[in-house]
Every structure is written in C-alpha cells, then in structure tokens.
Amino acid sequence: MVLSNEQLERYSRNIILKGVGSRGQKKLLQSRVLIIGAGGLGAPAAMYLAAAGVGTIGIADADKVELSNLQRQIIHTTGNLGKEKTDSAKETIRNLNPDVNVITYPFYLNSSNILDIVRVYDFIIDGTDNFDTKFLINDACLISEKPFCYAGILQFQGQLMTYVPGKGPCYRCIFKEPPSVNSVPSCRQAGVIGAIAGVIGSLQAMEAIKYLLGNGELLTGYLLTYDALKTEFRKVKLPEHKEHLHTPIIKLTDYNTNYCRTTPQI
C-alpha cells in the first residue's frame, strides 16, 4: 500500500509520531472498527477514528436523531433531525474524511445477528448505555475472540475498560449479570453532561488506535474512572476470575427484552 500525497499531508501529524509512522498509518487505513451506538460515546469515538484514518468504520444504531441528542451526540446536526443515526453519522464521517468506508447497521442488534457483524471487525467499541446490550456485546466478543472497549457515563462521571482475548477479565467477569429493570437510572432519567461523553468516547477511540497499532498499554485488567467535578481519574486494578475466564460462553442471551437496543439515549 502506497500513501498518496494527499494522505501524506492529511495524516502528517500521525506519520511524524515515533509510535505511528507511515507503517502505522497504513495499518490504520487497513483496519476495521465497529462502533455499537452512534450516541454520546460513539459520536466522538467515530469522529476521532475517522480523522485518524481508520479505513473501515461500522456504525450500528437503530434510532433516529432527536433534538435532545444534540446536547452530547456531536456527530449529528440540527439539519439531520429525524434522520437515521447511522445515515447521519455516515454523512459526517464522509465529510470529515472521504478515505473512510462507513458500513451502517440501522437495526437492533440481538443474539441472532450480532456474531455475523462482530466477526468481520478488528476492534469493537461499546457505545451503549443498555445493560442488556453490554452483556450481549461482551459475550459476542468472547465467542468471536474479538477485543472491545466498554464504557459508561452518567451525570458527571464516566468509566471504561478494554478486553483483549486471553488478557485480563471481561465485562461479565466484573459485573456478573445485568441489573434488574429500572434499578439503575439512565441518562434520560438522571441526566449527563455532554462533555463527559466527549472525554470517555475519545478515550475509547484511543484504546482502539493503540490496539490497531500494537503500541502502548491498553486498559486490559483495569477500570479507568473519571469524575469531572473533581477533575479526577482513577485507574483501578481489576480482579481476575480464573474460573470464569476458563468457562467459554457458547450461547448468546437477550436477557430482559426480545431485542437489545443499540443506544437508548446515551
């Protein structure tokens, strides 16, 4: 693969980095990342991955753009109200970087379709705030042996962790099972400051980039938390549940619903 003159200029700030170079940039252009949820987390993650030159980005989301989304979902605009979020995200990404091939999945992900989608990507970003879907993503990635970055945000706080097959605990190792319905407030109920989504979603993009480049330390085995009001990050070492890590998941479950929403108002 030979970088064009336009690409050399577009990605010049990447290429001069010791940890990237032209070889790393080519890796990014040949990589595939799936973002599940084109909301508060998926929006900044998608835009930074596209700007970095990740060659193929998948966007999975079944919702349409609503006015209340625009406070934090920066990939969408007022002009795209009522449009499918996947189409809105694709439009923004293509305007930002025409190098990027955007594949859209404008439907609900569930146990019957997620494996076929996940398997064709190099890295998965969980941009949802639905516990059912988070466990579904975790289990699908374990079965498919795919790395993924989980994140969650609420009010002025956020957290994330990265799972790489064979390295450290997964989401289920830490959180066990989805909580009962309505036991944990959603962003719709408790609120969320938009900038927290930008911070955590950007960190998810960084985790993907580090993995694709094979450079740096990932959040495998750690949970990173951020309290915006205190301007405080904490990196917490996670326990490894050996008995779970050696019990492979062989069947997907849709839990409390007949389908799993990809991004209910995050």
GROMACS .gro file of N, CA, C and O in nm, residues 34-151:
model
  472
   34LEU      N    1  -1.578  -0.150   1.465
   34LEU     CA    2  -1.723  -0.144   1.477
   34LEU      C    3  -1.760  -0.063   1.600
   34LEU      O    4  -1.713  -0.090   1.710
   35ILE      N    5  -1.846   0.036   1.582
   35ILE     CA    6  -1.896   0.118   1.692
   35ILE      C    7  -2.044   0.086   1.709
   35ILE      O    8  -2.125   0.111   1.620
   36ILE      N    9  -2.078   0.030   1.824
   36ILE     CA   10  -2.216  -0.005   1.852
   36ILE      C   11  -2.278   0.108   1.934
   36ILE      O   12  -2.249   0.124   2.052
   37GLY      N   13  -2.361   0.188   1.868
   37GLY     CA   14  -2.421   0.305   1.930
   37GLY      C   15  -2.362   0.434   1.876
   37GLY      O   16  -2.247   0.466   1.902
   38ALA      N   17  -2.440   0.509   1.799
   38ALA     CA   18  -2.395   0.637   1.744
   38ALA      C   19  -2.446   0.751   1.830
   38ALA      O   20  -2.501   0.849   1.782
   39GLY      N   21  -2.429   0.737   1.963
   39GLY     CA   22  -2.476   0.837   2.058
   39GLY      C   23  -2.363   0.915   2.119
   39GLY      O   24  -2.264   0.945   2.054
   40GLY      N   25  -2.376   0.945   2.250
   40GLY     CA   26  -2.279   1.030   2.316
   40GLY      C   27  -2.138   0.976   2.313
   40GLY      O   28  -2.042   1.051   2.294
   41LEU      N   29  -2.121   0.846   2.334
   41LEU     CA   30  -1.988   0.784   2.331
   41LEU      C   31  -1.944   0.752   2.188
   41LEU      O   32  -1.830   0.778   2.150
   42GLY      N   33  -2.034   0.696   2.111
   42GLY     CA   34  -1.998   0.657   1.976
   42GLY      C   35  -1.966   0.774   1.885
   42GLY      O   36  -1.885   0.762   1.792
   43ALA      N   37  -2.028   0.890   1.913
   43ALA     CA   38  -2.007   1.007   1.827
   43ALA      C   39  -1.862   1.054   1.827
   43ALA      O   40  -1.798   1.061   1.722
   44PRO      N   41  -1.803   1.089   1.944
   44PRO     CA   42  -1.662   1.132   1.942
   44PRO      C   43  -1.568   1.019   1.902
   44PRO      O   44  -1.467   1.043   1.834
   45ALA      N   45  -1.599   0.895   1.942
   45ALA     CA   46  -1.514   0.783   1.904
   45ALA      C   47  -1.508   0.770   1.752
   45ALA      O   48  -1.400   0.756   1.694
   46ALA      N   49  -1.623   0.777   1.688
   46ALA     CA   50  -1.628   0.764   1.542
   46ALA      C   51  -1.553   0.876   1.473
   46ALA      O   52  -1.479   0.854   1.377
   47MET      N   53  -1.571   0.998   1.522
   47MET     CA   54  -1.508   1.112   1.456
   47MET      C   55  -1.356   1.109   1.470
   47MET      O   56  -1.282   1.138   1.373
   48TYR      N   57  -1.306   1.071   1.586
   48TYR     CA   58  -1.160   1.065   1.603
   48TYR      C   59  -1.099   0.947   1.529
   48TYR      O   60  -0.987   0.957   1.477
   49LEU      N   61  -1.170   0.836   1.523
   49LEU     CA   62  -1.119   0.722   1.445
   49LEU      C   63  -1.117   0.756   1.296
   49LEU      O   64  -1.022   0.721   1.225
   50ALA      N   65  -1.221   0.823   1.250
   50ALA     CA   66  -1.226   0.863   1.110
   50ALA      C   67  -1.115   0.963   1.079
   50ALA      O   68  -1.046   0.952   0.977
   51ALA      N   69  -1.096   1.060   1.167
   51ALA     CA   70  -0.991   1.159   1.146
   51ALA      C   71  -0.853   1.095   1.145
   51ALA      O   72  -0.763   1.138   1.071
   52ALA      N   73  -0.835   0.991   1.226
   52ALA     CA   74  -0.706   0.922   1.232
   52ALA      C   75  -0.680   0.837   1.109
   52ALA      O   76  -0.566   0.795   1.086
   53GLY      N   77  -0.784   0.808   1.033
   53GLY     CA   78  -0.766   0.732   0.910
   53GLY      C   79  -0.794   0.584   0.923
   53GLY      O   80  -0.742   0.504   0.845
   54VAL      N   81  -0.876   0.544   1.021
   54VAL     CA   82  -0.919   0.404   1.027
   54VAL      C   83  -1.003   0.376   0.902
   54VAL      O   84  -1.105   0.442   0.879
   55GLY      N   85  -0.961   0.279   0.823
   55GLY     CA   86  -1.015   0.263   0.689
   55GLY      C   87  -1.160   0.223   0.678
   55GLY      O   88  -1.231   0.267   0.588
   56THR      N   89  -1.206   0.140   0.772
   56THR     CA   90  -1.346   0.095   0.769
   56THR      C   91  -1.406   0.111   0.908
   56THR      O   92  -1.350   0.060   1.007
   57ILE      N   93  -1.515   0.183   0.917
   57ILE     CA   94  -1.585   0.202   1.044
   57ILE      C   95  -1.729   0.155   1.027
   57ILE      O   96  -1.801   0.201   0.939
   58GLY      N   97  -1.769   0.061   1.112
   58GLY     CA   98  -1.907   0.016   1.114
   58GLY      C   99  -1.983   0.093   1.220
   58GLY      O  100  -1.930   0.118   1.329
   59ILE      N  101  -2.105   0.134   1.189
   59ILE     CA  102  -2.189   0.207   1.284
   59ILE      C  103  -2.321   0.131   1.300
   59ILE      O  104  -2.396   0.115   1.203
   60ALA      N  105  -2.348   0.085   1.422
   60ALA     CA  106  -2.473   0.012   1.449
   60ALA      C  107  -2.561   0.094   1.542
   60ALA      O  108  -2.520   0.129   1.652
   61ASP      N  109  -2.681   0.126   1.496
   61ASP     CA  110  -2.776   0.203   1.577
   61ASP      C  111  -2.911   0.200   1.507
   61ASP      O  112  -2.919   0.222   1.387
   62ALA      N  113  -3.016   0.175   1.583
   62ALA     CA  114  -3.150   0.164   1.525
   62ALA      C  115  -3.234   0.290   1.541
   62ALA      O  116  -3.347   0.295   1.493
   63ASP      N  117  -3.179   0.392   1.608
   63ASP     CA  118  -3.258   0.512   1.639
   63ASP      C  119  -3.245   0.621   1.533
   63ASP      O  120  -3.156   0.618   1.448
   64LYS      N  121  -3.335   0.718   1.543
   64LYS     CA  122  -3.329   0.839   1.460
   64LYS      C  123  -3.281   0.956   1.546
   64LYS      O  124  -3.292   0.954   1.668
   65VAL      N  125  -3.227   1.056   1.481
   65VAL     CA  126  -3.174   1.173   1.551
   65VAL      C  127  -3.288   1.254   1.610
   65VAL      O  128  -3.383   1.291   1.541
   66GLU      N  129  -3.279   1.283   1.741
   66GLU     CA  130  -3.378   1.363   1.812
   66GLU      C  131  -3.311   1.490   1.865
   66GLU      O  132  -3.190   1.494   1.885
   67LEU      N  133  -3.392   1.591   1.889
   67LEU     CA  134  -3.339   1.719   1.935
   67LEU      C  135  -3.261   1.705   2.066
   67LEU      O  136  -3.157   1.768   2.084
   68SER      N  137  -3.309   1.621   2.156
   68SER     CA  138  -3.241   1.603   2.285
   68SER      C  139  -3.106   1.535   2.272
   68SER      O  140  -3.024   1.541   2.364
   69ASN      N  141  -3.080   1.471   2.157
   69ASN     CA  142  -2.950   1.407   2.134
   69ASN      C  143  -2.837   1.508   2.116
   69ASN      O  144  -2.721   1.480   2.148
   70LEU      N  145  -2.870   1.625   2.064
   70LEU     CA  146  -2.767   1.717   2.016
   70LEU      C  147  -2.685   1.782   2.127
   70LEU      O  148  -2.581   1.841   2.101
   71GLN      N  149  -2.729   1.769   2.252
   71GLN     CA  150  -2.655   1.822   2.365
   71GLN      C  151  -2.523   1.749   2.386
   71GLN      O  152  -2.431   1.800   2.447
   72ARG      N  153  -2.509   1.627   2.331
   72ARG     CA  154  -2.388   1.548   2.354
   72ARG      C  155  -2.347   1.463   2.234
   72ARG      O  156  -2.231   1.423   2.225
   73GLN      N  157  -2.437   1.435   2.143
   73GLN     CA  158  -2.406   1.346   2.031
   73GLN      C  159  -2.356   1.429   1.912
   73GLN      O  160  -2.429   1.457   1.818
   74ILE      N  161  -2.229   1.467   1.920
   74ILE     CA  162  -2.175   1.572   1.833
   74ILE      C  163  -2.158   1.530   1.687
   74ILE      O  164  -2.127   1.615   1.604
   75ILE      N  165  -2.184   1.406   1.656
   75ILE     CA  166  -2.173   1.364   1.517
   75ILE      C  167  -2.298   1.400   1.437
   75ILE      O  168  -2.299   1.399   1.315
   76HIS      N  169  -2.406   1.436   1.509
   76HIS     CA  170  -2.533   1.471   1.446
   76HIS      C  171  -2.554   1.623   1.450
   76HIS      O  172  -2.499   1.692   1.536
   77THR      N  173  -2.637   1.673   1.359
   77THR     CA  174  -2.663   1.816   1.349
   77THR      C  175  -2.812   1.843   1.347
   77THR      O  176  -2.894   1.752   1.325
   78THR      N  177  -2.848   1.969   1.369
   78THR     CA  178  -2.988   2.008   1.367
   78THR      C  179  -3.053   1.974   1.232
   78THR      O  180  -3.169   1.933   1.226
   79GLY      N  181  -2.977   1.988   1.126
   79GLY     CA  182  -3.029   1.958   0.993
   79GLY      C  183  -3.061   1.812   0.971
   79GLY      O  184  -3.132   1.778   0.875
   80ASN      N  185  -3.010   1.724   1.058
   80ASN     CA  186  -3.034   1.581   1.042
   80ASN      C  187  -3.138   1.526   1.139
   80ASN      O  188  -3.150   1.404   1.155
   81LEU      N  189  -3.213   1.615   1.204
   81LEU     CA  190  -3.320   1.570   1.292
   81LEU      C  191  -3.418   1.480   1.215
   81LEU      O  192  -3.459   1.513   1.103
   82GLY      N  193  -3.452   1.367   1.275
   82GLY     CA  194  -3.543   1.273   1.211
   82GLY      C  195  -3.476   1.173   1.120
   82GLY      O  196  -3.538   1.074   1.078
   83LYS      N  197  -3.349   1.193   1.089
   83LYS     CA  198  -3.276   1.101   1.001
   83LYS      C  199  -3.224   0.983   1.083
   83LYS      O  200  -3.199   0.995   1.203
   84GLU      N  201  -3.206   0.870   1.018
   84GLU     CA  202  -3.144   0.755   1.085
   84GLU      C  203  -3.007   0.798   1.138
   84GLU      O  204  -2.930   0.864   1.068
   85LYS      N  205  -2.978   0.760   1.263
   85LYS     CA  206  -2.849   0.798   1.320
   85LYS      C  207  -2.731   0.741   1.239
   85LYS      O  208  -2.627   0.806   1.227
   86THR      N  209  -2.749   0.622   1.187
   86THR     CA  210  -2.641   0.563   1.108
   86THR      C  211  -2.612   0.647   0.983
   86THR      O  212  -2.497   0.669   0.946
   87ASP      N  213  -2.719   0.696   0.918
   87ASP     CA  214  -2.700   0.779   0.798
   87ASP      C  215  -2.640   0.914   0.834
   87ASP      O  216  -2.555   0.967   0.763
   88SER      N  217  -2.686   0.971   0.945
   88SER     CA  218  -2.633   1.099   0.991
   88SER      C  219  -2.484   1.088   1.024
   88SER      O  220  -2.404   1.173   0.984
   89ALA      N  221  -2.447   0.980   1.095
   89ALA     CA  222  -2.307   0.958   1.130
   89ALA      C  223  -2.222   0.937   1.005
   89ALA      O  224  -2.111   0.990   0.994
   90LYS      N  225  -2.275   0.860   0.912
   90LYS     CA  226  -2.202   0.834   0.788
   90LYS      C  227  -2.177   0.963   0.712
   90LYS      O  228  -2.066   0.986   0.660
   91GLU      N  229  -2.276   1.048   0.706
   91GLU     CA  230  -2.262   1.177   0.637
   91GLU      C  231  -2.151   1.262   0.699
   91GLU      O  232  -2.067   1.318   0.628
   92THR      N  233  -2.150   1.269   0.831
   92THR     CA  234  -2.048   1.349   0.899
   92THR      C  235  -1.909   1.292   0.878
   92THR      O  236  -1.813   1.365   0.852
   93ILE      N  237  -1.897   1.159   0.889
   93ILE     CA  238  -1.767   1.095   0.870
   93ILE      C  239  -1.716   1.115   0.729
   93ILE      O  240  -1.598   1.145   0.708
   94ARG      N  241  -1.803   1.099   0.631
   94ARG     CA  242  -1.760   1.116   0.492
   94ARG      C  243  -1.717   1.259   0.462
   94ARG      O  244  -1.625   1.281   0.384
   95ASN      N  245  -1.785   1.355   0.526
   95ASN     CA  246  -1.744   1.494   0.508
   95ASN      C  247  -1.610   1.522   0.575
   95ASN      O  248  -1.532   1.607   0.530
   96LEU      N  249  -1.584   1.452   0.684
   96LEU     CA  250  -1.458   1.469   0.756
   96LEU      C  251  -1.342   1.403   0.684
   96LEU      O  252  -1.234   1.461   0.671
   97ASN      N  253  -1.364   1.280   0.637
   97ASN     CA  254  -1.255   1.205   0.574
   97ASN      C  255  -1.310   1.108   0.470
   97ASN      O  256  -1.358   0.999   0.505
   98PRO      N  257  -1.302   1.142   0.343
   98PRO     CA  258  -1.354   1.054   0.238
   98PRO      C  259  -1.275   0.925   0.221
   98PRO      O  260  -1.318   0.835   0.148
   99ASP      N  261  -1.160   0.911   0.289
   99ASP     CA  262  -1.085   0.786   0.286
   99ASP      C  263  -1.161   0.673   0.353
   99ASP      O  264  -1.139   0.555   0.325
  100VAL      N  265  -1.250   0.707   0.445
  100VAL     CA  266  -1.312   0.608   0.532
  100VAL      C  267  -1.434   0.543   0.466
  100VAL      O  268  -1.522   0.612   0.415
  101ASN      N  269  -1.435   0.411   0.470
  101ASN     CA  270  -1.551   0.335   0.425
  101ASN      C  271  -1.642   0.314   0.545
  101ASN      O  272  -1.602   0.251   0.644
  102VAL      N  273  -1.764   0.367   0.540
  102VAL     CA  274  -1.858   0.355   0.652
  102VAL      C  275  -1.965   0.253   0.617
  102VAL      O  276  -2.033   0.264   0.515
  103ILE      N  277  -1.978   0.152   0.703
  103ILE     CA  278  -2.080   0.049   0.686
  103ILE      C  279  -2.185   0.068   0.795
  103ILE      O  280  -2.150   0.078   0.913
  104THR      N  281  -2.310   0.078   0.757
  104THR     CA  282  -2.415   0.108   0.855
  104THR      C  283  -2.503  -0.014   0.883
  104THR      O  284  -2.530  -0.095   0.795
  105TYR      N  285  -2.547  -0.022   1.009
  105TYR     CA  286  -2.637  -0.127   1.055
  105TYR      C  287  -2.753  -0.058   1.128
  105TYR      O  288  -2.751  -0.045   1.251
  106PRO      N  289  -2.854  -0.012   1.055
  106PRO     CA  290  -2.963   0.066   1.115
  106PRO      C  291  -3.073  -0.022   1.175
  106PRO      O  292  -3.192  -0.007   1.144
  107PHE      N  293  -3.034  -0.116   1.258
  107PHE     CA  294  -3.132  -0.207   1.318
  107PHE      C  295  -3.083  -0.252   1.454
  107PHE      O  296  -2.968  -0.229   1.492
  108TYR      N  297  -3.171  -0.314   1.531
  108TYR     CA  298  -3.136  -0.363   1.663
  108TYR      C  299  -3.043  -0.482   1.654
  108TYR      O  300  -3.062  -0.572   1.572
  109LEU      N  301  -2.944  -0.484   1.740
  109LEU     CA  302  -2.856  -0.600   1.750
  109LEU      C  303  -2.914  -0.696   1.853
  109LEU      O  304  -2.958  -0.655   1.960
  110ASN      N  305  -2.912  -0.823   1.819
  110ASN     CA  306  -2.960  -0.924   1.912
  110ASN      C  307  -2.879  -1.052   1.894
  110ASN      O  308  -2.783  -1.056   1.816
  111SER      N  309  -2.918  -1.156   1.966
  111SER     CA  310  -2.841  -1.279   1.965
  111SER      C  311  -2.838  -1.348   1.828
  111SER      O  312  -2.751  -1.430   1.802
  112SER      N  313  -2.931  -1.312   1.741
  112SER     CA  314  -2.937  -1.378   1.611
  112SER      C  315  -2.852  -1.312   1.504
  112SER      O  316  -2.825  -1.373   1.400
  113ASN      N  317  -2.811  -1.187   1.527
  113ASN     CA  318  -2.736  -1.118   1.420
  113ASN      C  319  -2.600  -1.061   1.460
  113ASN      O  320  -2.519  -1.028   1.374
  114ILE      N  321  -2.573  -1.049   1.590
  114ILE     CA  322  -2.453  -0.977   1.631
  114ILE      C  323  -2.324  -1.050   1.595
  114ILE      O  324  -2.224  -0.987   1.559
  115LEU      N  325  -2.324  -1.183   1.600
  115LEU     CA  326  -2.200  -1.256   1.572
  115LEU      C  327  -2.153  -1.235   1.429
  115LEU      O  328  -2.033  -1.216   1.404
  116ASP      N  329  -2.243  -1.237   1.334
  116ASP     CA  330  -2.206  -1.218   1.194
  116ASP      C  331  -2.147  -1.080   1.171
  116ASP      O  332  -2.060  -1.063   1.084
  117ILE      N  333  -2.191  -0.982   1.248
  117ILE     CA  334  -2.141  -0.845   1.233
  117ILE      C  335  -2.005  -0.829   1.301
  117ILE      O  336  -1.909  -0.779   1.243
  118VAL      N  337  -1.996  -0.875   1.425
  118VAL     CA  338  -1.874  -0.857   1.504
  118VAL      C  339  -1.754  -0.926   1.439
  118VAL      O  340  -1.641  -0.874   1.441
  119ARG      N  341  -1.774  -1.040   1.380
  119ARG     CA  342  -1.665  -1.123   1.331
  119ARG      C  343  -1.580  -1.059   1.222
  119ARG      O  344  -1.465  -1.099   1.201
  120VAL      N  345  -1.633  -0.961   1.152
  120VAL     CA  346  -1.558  -0.902   1.040
  120VAL      C  347  -1.478  -0.778   1.082
  120VAL      O  348  -1.417  -0.713   0.997
  121TYR      N  349  -1.476  -0.746   1.212
  121TYR     CA  350  -1.406  -0.627   1.259
  121TYR      C  351  -1.286  -0.663   1.347
  121TYR      O  352  -1.281  -0.771   1.407
  122ASP      N  353  -1.190  -0.571   1.352
  122ASP     CA  354  -1.069  -0.591   1.430
  122ASP      C  355  -1.085  -0.548   1.576
  122ASP      O  356  -1.017  -0.600   1.664
  123PHE      N  357  -1.174  -0.453   1.599
  123PHE     CA  358  -1.192  -0.398   1.734
  123PHE      C  359  -1.335  -0.348   1.744
  123PHE      O  360  -1.390  -0.293   1.648
  124ILE      N  361  -1.395  -0.365   1.863
  124ILE     CA  362  -1.534  -0.324   1.885
  124ILE      C  363  -1.539  -0.217   1.993
  124ILE      O  364  -1.473  -0.230   2.097
  125ILE      N  365  -1.618  -0.113   1.971
  125ILE     CA  366  -1.641  -0.010   2.072
  125ILE      C  367  -1.786  -0.017   2.117
  125ILE      O  368  -1.878  -0.008   2.036
  126ASP      N  369  -1.804  -0.036   2.247
  126ASP     CA  370  -1.937  -0.039   2.308
  126ASP      C  371  -1.976   0.103   2.346
  126ASP      O  372  -1.927   0.156   2.444
  127GLY      N  373  -2.065   0.163   2.267
  127GLY     CA  374  -2.111   0.299   2.293
  127GLY      C  375  -2.254   0.302   2.341
  127GLY      O  376  -2.327   0.397   2.312
  128THR      N  377  -2.297   0.201   2.415
  128THR     CA  378  -2.436   0.190   2.459
  128THR      C  379  -2.450   0.222   2.607
  128THR      O  380  -2.352   0.224   2.681
  129ASP      N  381  -2.576   0.243   2.651
  129ASP     CA  382  -2.600   0.252   2.795
  129ASP      C  383  -2.710   0.155   2.837
  129ASP      O  384  -2.776   0.173   2.937
  130ASN      N  385  -2.726   0.049   2.757
  130ASN     CA  386  -2.825  -0.054   2.787
  130ASN      C  387  -2.750  -0.176   2.838
  130ASN      O  388  -2.666  -0.232   2.768
  131PHE      N  389  -2.777  -0.216   2.961
  131PHE     CA  390  -2.703  -0.326   3.021
  131PHE      C  391  -2.722  -0.456   2.945
  131PHE      O  392  -2.628  -0.536   2.931
  132ASP      N  393  -2.844  -0.479   2.892
  132ASP     CA  394  -2.867  -0.599   2.812
  132ASP      C  395  -2.768  -0.605   2.695
  132ASP      O  396  -2.708  -0.708   2.666
  133THR      N  397  -2.754  -0.492   2.627
  133THR     CA  398  -2.668  -0.488   2.510
  133THR      C  399  -2.521  -0.501   2.548
  133THR      O  400  -2.443  -0.563   2.476
  134LYS      N  401  -2.482  -0.444   2.659
  134LYS     CA  402  -2.343  -0.453   2.703
  134LYS      C  403  -2.303  -0.599   2.727
  134LYS      O  404  -2.194  -0.642   2.689
  135PHE      N  405  -2.392  -0.676   2.790
  135PHE     CA  406  -2.362  -0.817   2.812
  135PHE      C  407  -2.364  -0.893   2.681
  135PHE      O  408  -2.284  -0.985   2.659
  136LEU      N  409  -2.454  -0.855   2.591
  136LEU     CA  410  -2.458  -0.918   2.459
  136LEU      C  411  -2.328  -0.893   2.383
  136LEU      O  412  -2.270  -0.984   2.323
  137ILE      N  413  -2.280  -0.768   2.384
  137ILE     CA  414  -2.155  -0.734   2.317
  137ILE      C  415  -2.039  -0.812   2.377
  137ILE      O  416  -1.955  -0.868   2.306
  138ASN      N  417  -2.033  -0.814   2.510
  138ASN     CA  418  -1.927  -0.888   2.578
  138ASN      C  419  -1.925  -1.034   2.534
  138ASN      O  420  -1.821  -1.088   2.495
  139ASP      N  421  -2.041  -1.098   2.539
  139ASP     CA  422  -2.048  -1.240   2.508
  139ASP      C  423  -2.017  -1.268   2.361
  139ASP      O  424  -1.950  -1.366   2.328
  140ALA      N  425  -2.064  -1.180   2.273
  140ALA     CA  426  -2.036  -1.198   2.130
  140ALA      C  427  -1.887  -1.183   2.103
  140ALA      O  428  -1.831  -1.257   2.021
  141CYS      N  429  -1.822  -1.089   2.171
  141CYS     CA  430  -1.678  -1.069   2.152
  141CYS      C  431  -1.598  -1.186   2.209
  141CYS      O  432  -1.495  -1.225   2.153
  142LEU      N  433  -1.644  -1.243   2.321
  142LEU     CA  434  -1.576  -1.360   2.376
  142LEU      C  435  -1.586  -1.478   2.281
  142LEU      O  436  -1.487  -1.546   2.253
  143ILE      N  437  -1.707  -1.502   2.228
  143ILE     CA  438  -1.726  -1.613   2.135
  143ILE      C  439  -1.642  -1.593   2.008
  143ILE      O  440  -1.580  -1.687   1.957
  144SER      N  441  -1.639  -1.469   1.959
  144SER     CA  442  -1.569  -1.438   1.834
  144SER      C  443  -1.421  -1.408   1.855
  144SER      O  444  -1.348  -1.386   1.758
  145GLU      N  445  -1.378  -1.406   1.982
  145GLU     CA  446  -1.240  -1.373   2.018
  145GLU      C  447  -1.199  -1.238   1.959
  145GLU      O  448  -1.096  -1.224   1.893
  146LYS      N  449  -1.283  -1.138   1.988
  146LYS     CA  450  -1.258  -1.002   1.942
  146LYS      C  451  -1.235  -0.909   2.061
  146LYS      O  452  -1.305  -0.919   2.162
  147PRO      N  453  -1.141  -0.816   2.050
  147PRO     CA  454  -1.120  -0.718   2.155
  147PRO      C  455  -1.227  -0.610   2.151
  147PRO      O  456  -1.278  -0.578   2.043
  148PHE      N  457  -1.262  -0.557   2.267
  148PHE     CA  458  -1.359  -0.448   2.270
  148PHE      C  459  -1.332  -0.356   2.388
  148PHE      O  460  -1.268  -0.394   2.486
  149CYS      N  461  -1.382  -0.234   2.377
  149CYS     CA  462  -1.371  -0.136   2.484
  149CYS      C  463  -1.511  -0.101   2.533
  149CYS      O  464  -1.593  -0.050   2.457
  150TYR      N  465  -1.535  -0.131   2.659
  150TYR     CA  466  -1.661  -0.095   2.726
  150TYR      C  467  -1.649   0.044   2.786
  150TYR      O  468  -1.542   0.085   2.833
  151ALA      N  469  -1.760   0.118   2.788
  151ALA     CA  470  -1.763   0.245   2.860
  151ALA      C  471  -1.905   0.274   2.907
  151ALA      O  472  -2.003   0.224   2.850
   0.00000   0.00000   0.00000
